[in-house]
PDB file of N, CA and C in Angstrom:
ATOM      1  N   UNK A 133       0.895  -1.246   0.166  1.00  0.00           N
ATOM      2  CA  UNK A 133       0.340   0.108   0.113  1.00  0.00           C
ATOM      3  C   UNK A 133       0.863   0.997   0.244  1.00  0.00           C
ATOM      4  N   UNK A 134       0.149   2.054  -0.386  1.00  0.00           N
ATOM      5  CA  UNK A 134       1.118   3.523  -0.644  1.00  0.00           C
ATOM      6  C   UNK A 134       1.231   4.091   0.752  1.00  0.00           C
ATOM      7  N   UNK A 135       2.580   4.620   0.995  1.00  0.00           N
ATOM      8  CA  UNK A 135       2.913   5.400   1.905  1.00  0.00           C
ATOM      9  C   UNK A 135       2.863   7.051   1.778  1.00  0.00           C
ATOM     10  N   UNK A 136       2.472   7.760   2.891  1.00  0.00           N
ATOM     11  CA  UNK A 136       2.523   9.203   2.818  1.00  0.00           C
ATOM     12  C   UNK A 136       3.234   9.943   3.622  1.00  0.00           C
ATOM     13  N   UNK A 137       3.754  10.964   3.415  1.00  0.00           N
ATOM     14  CA  UNK A 137       4.947  11.649   4.046  1.00  0.00           C
ATOM     15  C   UNK A 137       4.296  13.098   4.451  1.00  0.00           C
ATOM     16  N   UNK A 138       4.442  13.356   5.749  1.00  0.00           N
ATOM     17  CA  UNK A 138       3.965  14.576   6.114  1.00  0.00           C
ATOM     18  C   UNK A 138       5.256  15.939   5.547  1.00  0.00           C
ATOM     19  N   UNK A 139       4.661  16.638   4.786  1.00  0.00           N
ATOM     20  CA  UNK A 139       5.660  17.748   4.076  1.00  0.00           C
ATOM     21  C   UNK A 139       6.221  18.712   5.458  1.00  0.00           C
ATOM     22  N   UNK A 140       5.205  18.731   6.489  1.00  0.00           N
ATOM     23  CA  UNK A 140       5.875  19.578   7.488  1.00  0.00           C
ATOM     24  C   UNK A 140       7.153  19.089   8.172  1.00  0.00           C
ATOM     25  N   UNK A 141       6.864  17.838   8.884  1.00  0.00           N
ATOM     26  CA  UNK A 141       8.008  17.339   9.752  1.00  0.00           C
ATOM     27  C   UNK A 141       8.656  16.140   9.186  1.00  0.00           C
ATOM     28  N   UNK A 142       7.934  15.416   8.095  1.00  0.00           N
ATOM     29  CA  UNK A 142       8.625  14.164   7.542  1.00  0.00           C
ATOM     30  C   UNK A 142       8.043  12.819   7.961  1.00  0.00           C
ATOM     31  N   UNK A 143       7.206  13.124   8.869  1.00  0.00           N
ATOM     32  CA  UNK A 143       6.470  11.838   9.413  1.00  0.00           C
ATOM     33  C   UNK A 143       5.916  10.953   8.177  1.00  0.00           C
ATOM     34  N   UNK A 144       6.105   9.680   8.267  1.00  0.00           N
ATOM     35  CA  UNK A 144       5.682   8.762   7.335  1.00  0.00           C
ATOM     36  C   UNK A 144       4.233   7.985   7.867  1.00  0.00           C
ATOM     37  N   UNK A 145       3.542   7.979   7.079  1.00  0.00           N
ATOM     38  CA  UNK A 145       2.214   7.158   7.447  1.00  0.00           C
ATOM     39  C   UNK A 145       2.186   5.976   6.612  1.00  0.00           C
ATOM     40  N   UNK A 146       2.394   4.955   7.509  1.00  0.00           N
ATOM     41  CA  UNK A 146       2.454   3.633   6.851  1.00  0.00           C
ATOM     42  C   UNK A 146       1.121   2.821   6.859  1.00  0.00           C
ATOM     43  N   UNK A 147       0.225   2.598   6.062  1.00  0.00           N
ATOM     44  CA  UNK A 147      -0.878   1.939   6.141  1.00  0.00           C
ATOM     45  C   UNK A 147      -0.777   0.246   6.809  1.00  0.00           C
ATOM     46  N   UNK A 148       0.600  -0.222   6.674  1.00  0.00           N
ATOM     47  CA  UNK A 148       0.504  -1.468   7.273  1.00  0.00           C
ATOM     48  C   UNK A 148       0.757  -1.262   8.788  1.00  0.00           C
ATOM     49  N   UNK A 149       1.247  -0.395   9.400  1.00  0.00           N
ATOM     50  CA  UNK A 149       1.106  -0.087  10.809  1.00  0.00           C
ATOM     51  C   UNK A 149      -0.054   1.202  11.414  1.00  0.00           C
ATOM     52  N   UNK A 150      -0.666   1.648  10.386  1.00  0.00           N
ATOM     53  CA  UNK A 150      -1.853   2.688  10.915  1.00  0.00           C
ATOM     54  C   UNK A 150      -1.189   3.672  11.903  1.00  0.00           C
ATOM     55  N   UNK A 151      -2.067   4.186  12.666  1.00  0.00           N
ATOM     56  CA  UNK A 151      -1.568   5.031  13.628  1.00  0.00           C
ATOM     57  C   UNK A 151      -2.235   4.762  14.901  1.00  0.00           C
ATOM     58  N   UNK A 152      -1.830   3.745  15.743  1.00  0.00           N
ATOM     59  CA  UNK A 152      -2.446   3.290  16.823  1.00  0.00           C
ATOM     60  C   UNK A 152      -2.981   4.150  17.814  1.00  0.00           C
ATOM     61  N   UNK A 153      -1.788   5.167  18.387  1.00  0.00           N
ATOM     62  CA  UNK A 153      -1.840   6.348  19.104  1.00  0.00           C
ATOM     63  C   UNK A 153      -2.945   7.186  18.778  1.00  0.00           C
ATOM     64  N   UNK A 154      -3.386   7.273  17.233  1.00  0.00           N
ATOM     65  CA  UNK A 154      -4.619   8.165  16.735  1.00  0.00           C
ATOM     66  C   UNK A 154      -5.497   7.270  16.549  1.00  0.00           C
ATOM     67  N   UNK A 155      -5.667   6.339  16.952  1.00  0.00           N
ATOM     68  CA  UNK A 155      -7.132   5.617  16.732  1.00  0.00           C
ATOM     69  C   UNK A 155      -7.177   4.843  15.396  1.00  0.00           C
ATOM     70  N   UNK A 156      -6.124   5.045  14.598  1.00  0.00           N
ATOM     71  CA  UNK A 156      -6.172   4.450  13.202  1.00  0.00           C
ATOM     72  C   UNK A 156      -5.576   2.931  13.352  1.00  0.00           C
ATOM     73  N   UNK A 157      -6.461   1.984  12.824  1.00  0.00           N
ATOM     74  CA  UNK A 157      -5.997   0.634  13.004  1.00  0.00           C
ATOM     75  C   UNK A 157      -4.918   0.008  11.923  1.00  0.00           C
ATOM     76  N   UNK A 158      -4.266  -0.826  11.995  1.00  0.00           N
ATOM     77  CA  UNK A 158      -3.121  -1.087  10.923  1.00  0.00           C
ATOM     78  C   UNK A 158      -3.954  -1.611   9.751  1.00  0.00           C
ATOM     79  N   UNK A 159      -3.551  -1.351   8.692  1.00  0.00           N
ATOM     80  CA  UNK A 159      -4.280  -1.736   7.445  1.00  0.00           C
ATOM     81  C   UNK A 159      -5.229  -0.932   6.930  1.00  0.00           C
ATOM     82  N   UNK A 160      -5.189   0.216   7.456  1.00  0.00           N
ATOM     83  CA  UNK A 160      -6.176   1.543   7.054  1.00  0.00           C
ATOM     84  C   UNK A 160      -5.352   2.285   6.083  1.00  0.00           C
ATOM     85  N   UNK A 161      -6.038   2.160   4.624  1.00  0.00           N
ATOM     86  CA  UNK A 161      -5.479   3.117   3.540  1.00  0.00           C
ATOM     87  C   UNK A 161      -5.514   4.839   4.059  1.00  0.00           C
ATOM     88  N   UNK A 162      -4.505   5.379   3.430  1.00  0.00           N
ATOM     89  CA  UNK A 162      -4.572   6.663   3.832  1.00  0.00           C
ATOM     90  C   UNK A 162      -5.714   7.619   3.231  1.00  0.00           C
ATOM     91  N   UNK A 163      -6.333   6.964   2.259  1.00  0.00           N
ATOM     92  CA  UNK A 163      -7.649   7.479   2.018  1.00  0.00           C
ATOM     93  C   UNK A 163      -8.568   7.333   2.638  1.00  0.00           C
ATOM     94  N   UNK A 164      -8.454   6.459   3.386  1.00  0.00           N
ATOM     95  CA  UNK A 164      -9.878   5.766   4.710  1.00  0.00           C
ATOM     96  C   UNK A 164      -9.734   6.527   6.058  1.00  0.00           C
ATOM     97  N   UNK A 165      -8.539   7.096   6.295  1.00  0.00           N
ATOM     98  CA  UNK A 165      -8.713   8.073   7.248  1.00  0.00           C
ATOM     99  C   UNK A 165      -9.317   9.430   7.466  1.00  0.00           C
ATOM    100  N   UNK A 166     -10.158   9.384   8.426  1.00  0.00           N
ATOM    101  CA  UNK A 166     -10.971  10.551   8.912  1.00  0.00           C
ATOM    102  C   UNK A 166     -10.357  11.671   8.606  1.00  0.00           C
ATOM    103  N   UNK A 167     -11.016  12.972   7.810  1.00  0.00           N
ATOM    104  CA  UNK A 167     -10.501  14.090   7.642  1.00  0.00           C
ATOM    105  C   UNK A 167      -9.892  14.782   8.661  1.00  0.00           C
ATOM    106  N   UNK A 168     -10.359  14.511   9.849  1.00  0.00           N
ATOM    107  CA  UNK A 168     -10.096  15.343  10.976  1.00  0.00           C
ATOM    108  C   UNK A 168      -8.846  14.720  11.877  1.00  0.00           C
ATOM    109  N   UNK A 169      -8.090  13.820  11.177  1.00  0.00           N
ATOM    110  CA  UNK A 169      -6.950  13.223  11.825  1.00  0.00           C
ATOM    111  C   UNK A 169      -5.882  14.205  11.455  1.00  0.00           C
ATOM    112  N   UNK A 170      -4.913  14.116  12.354  1.00  0.00           N
ATOM    113  CA  UNK A 170      -3.566  15.059  12.203  1.00  0.00           C
ATOM    114  C   UNK A 170      -2.306  14.389  12.603  1.00  0.00           C
ATOM    115  N   UNK A 171      -1.582  14.760  11.827  1.00  0.00           N
ATOM    116  CA  UNK A 171      -0.026  14.081  12.030  1.00  0.00           C
ATOM    117  C   UNK A 171       0.243  13.910  13.630  1.00  0.00           C
ATOM    118  N   UNK A 172       0.677  13.000  13.656  1.00  0.00           N
ATOM    119  CA  UNK A 172       1.144  12.454  15.391  1.00  0.00           C
ATOM    120  C   UNK A 172       2.333  12.999  15.947  1.00  0.00           C
ATOM    121  N   UNK A 173       3.145  13.707  14.888  1.00  0.00           N
ATOM    122  CA  UNK A 173       4.134  14.189  15.049  1.00  0.00           C
ATOM    123  C   UNK A 173       4.058  16.021  15.209  1.00  0.00           C
ATOM    124  N   UNK A 174       3.504  16.599  14.506  1.00  0.00           N
ATOM    125  CA  UNK A 174       3.479  17.923  14.206  1.00  0.00           C
ATOM    126  C   UNK A 174       2.216  18.297  14.306  1.00  0.00           C
ATOM    127  N   UNK A 175       1.102  17.729  14.252  1.00  0.00           N
ATOM    128  CA  UNK A 175      -0.451  18.173  14.482  1.00  0.00           C
ATOM    129  C   UNK A 175      -0.707  18.689  13.070  1.00  0.00           C
ATOM    130  N   UNK A 176      -0.034  18.577  11.951  1.00  0.00           N
ATOM    131  CA  UNK A 176      -0.367  19.199  10.940  1.00  0.00           C
ATOM    132  C   UNK A 176      -1.818  18.266  10.199  1.00  0.00           C
ATOM    133  N   UNK A 177      -2.441  19.068   9.263  1.00  0.00           N
ATOM    134  CA  UNK A 177      -3.538  18.356   8.654  1.00  0.00           C
ATOM    135  C   UNK A 177      -3.469  17.219   7.687  1.00  0.00           C
ATOM    136  N   UNK A 178      -4.374  16.594   7.471  1.00  0.00           N
ATOM    137  CA  UNK A 178      -4.086  15.394   6.512  1.00  0.00           C
ATOM    138  C   UNK A 178      -3.904  15.949   5.006  1.00  0.00           C
ATOM    139  N   UNK A 179      -4.381  17.161   4.697  1.00  0.00           N
ATOM    140  CA  UNK A 179      -3.928  18.033   3.738  1.00  0.00           C
ATOM    141  C   UNK A 179      -2.438  18.097   3.339  1.00  0.00           C
ATOM    142  N   UNK A 180      -1.442  17.980   4.584  1.00  0.00           N
ATOM    143  CA  UNK A 180      -0.219  18.368   4.602  1.00  0.00           C
ATOM    144  C   UNK A 180       0.616  17.192   3.916  1.00  0.00           C
ATOM    145  N   UNK A 181      -0.031  16.006   3.764  1.00  0.00           N
ATOM    146  CA  UNK A 181       0.424  14.639   3.298  1.00  0.00           C
ATOM    147  C   UNK A 181       0.618  14.512   1.883  1.00  0.00           C
ATOM    148  N   UNK A 182       1.768  13.919   1.517  1.00  0.00           N
ATOM    149  CA  UNK A 182       1.927  13.779  -0.036  1.00  0.00           C
ATOM    150  C   UNK A 182       2.132  12.293  -0.250  1.00  0.00           C
ATOM    151  N   UNK A 183       1.945  11.766  -1.512  1.00  0.00           N
ATOM    152  CA  UNK A 183       2.461  10.129  -1.251  1.00  0.00           C
ATOM    153  C   UNK A 183       4.002  10.263  -1.639  1.00  0.00           C
ATOM    154  N   UNK A 184       4.489   9.285  -0.833  1.00  0.00           N
ATOM    155  CA  UNK A 184       6.072   8.912  -0.649  1.00  0.00           C
ATOM    156  C   UNK A 184       6.535   7.969  -2.060  1.00  0.00           C
ATOM    157  N   UNK A 185       7.663   8.744  -2.507  1.00  0.00           N
ATOM    158  CA  UNK A 185       8.290   7.808  -3.850  1.00  0.00           C
ATOM    159  C   UNK A 185       8.183   8.854  -4.779  1.00  0.00           C
TER     160      UNK A 185
END
């Protein structure tokens, strides 16, 4: 699955790992994350992420 990187801090969202601390289960595609989810490192919005690679 496609990983996404935060343009602000460089955090990488990996769908295989999800964001357990943010309530996102492993295996959740980036597209399926709620729009109000924020980067767990810097708090940037979902719109600050771009596909990695």
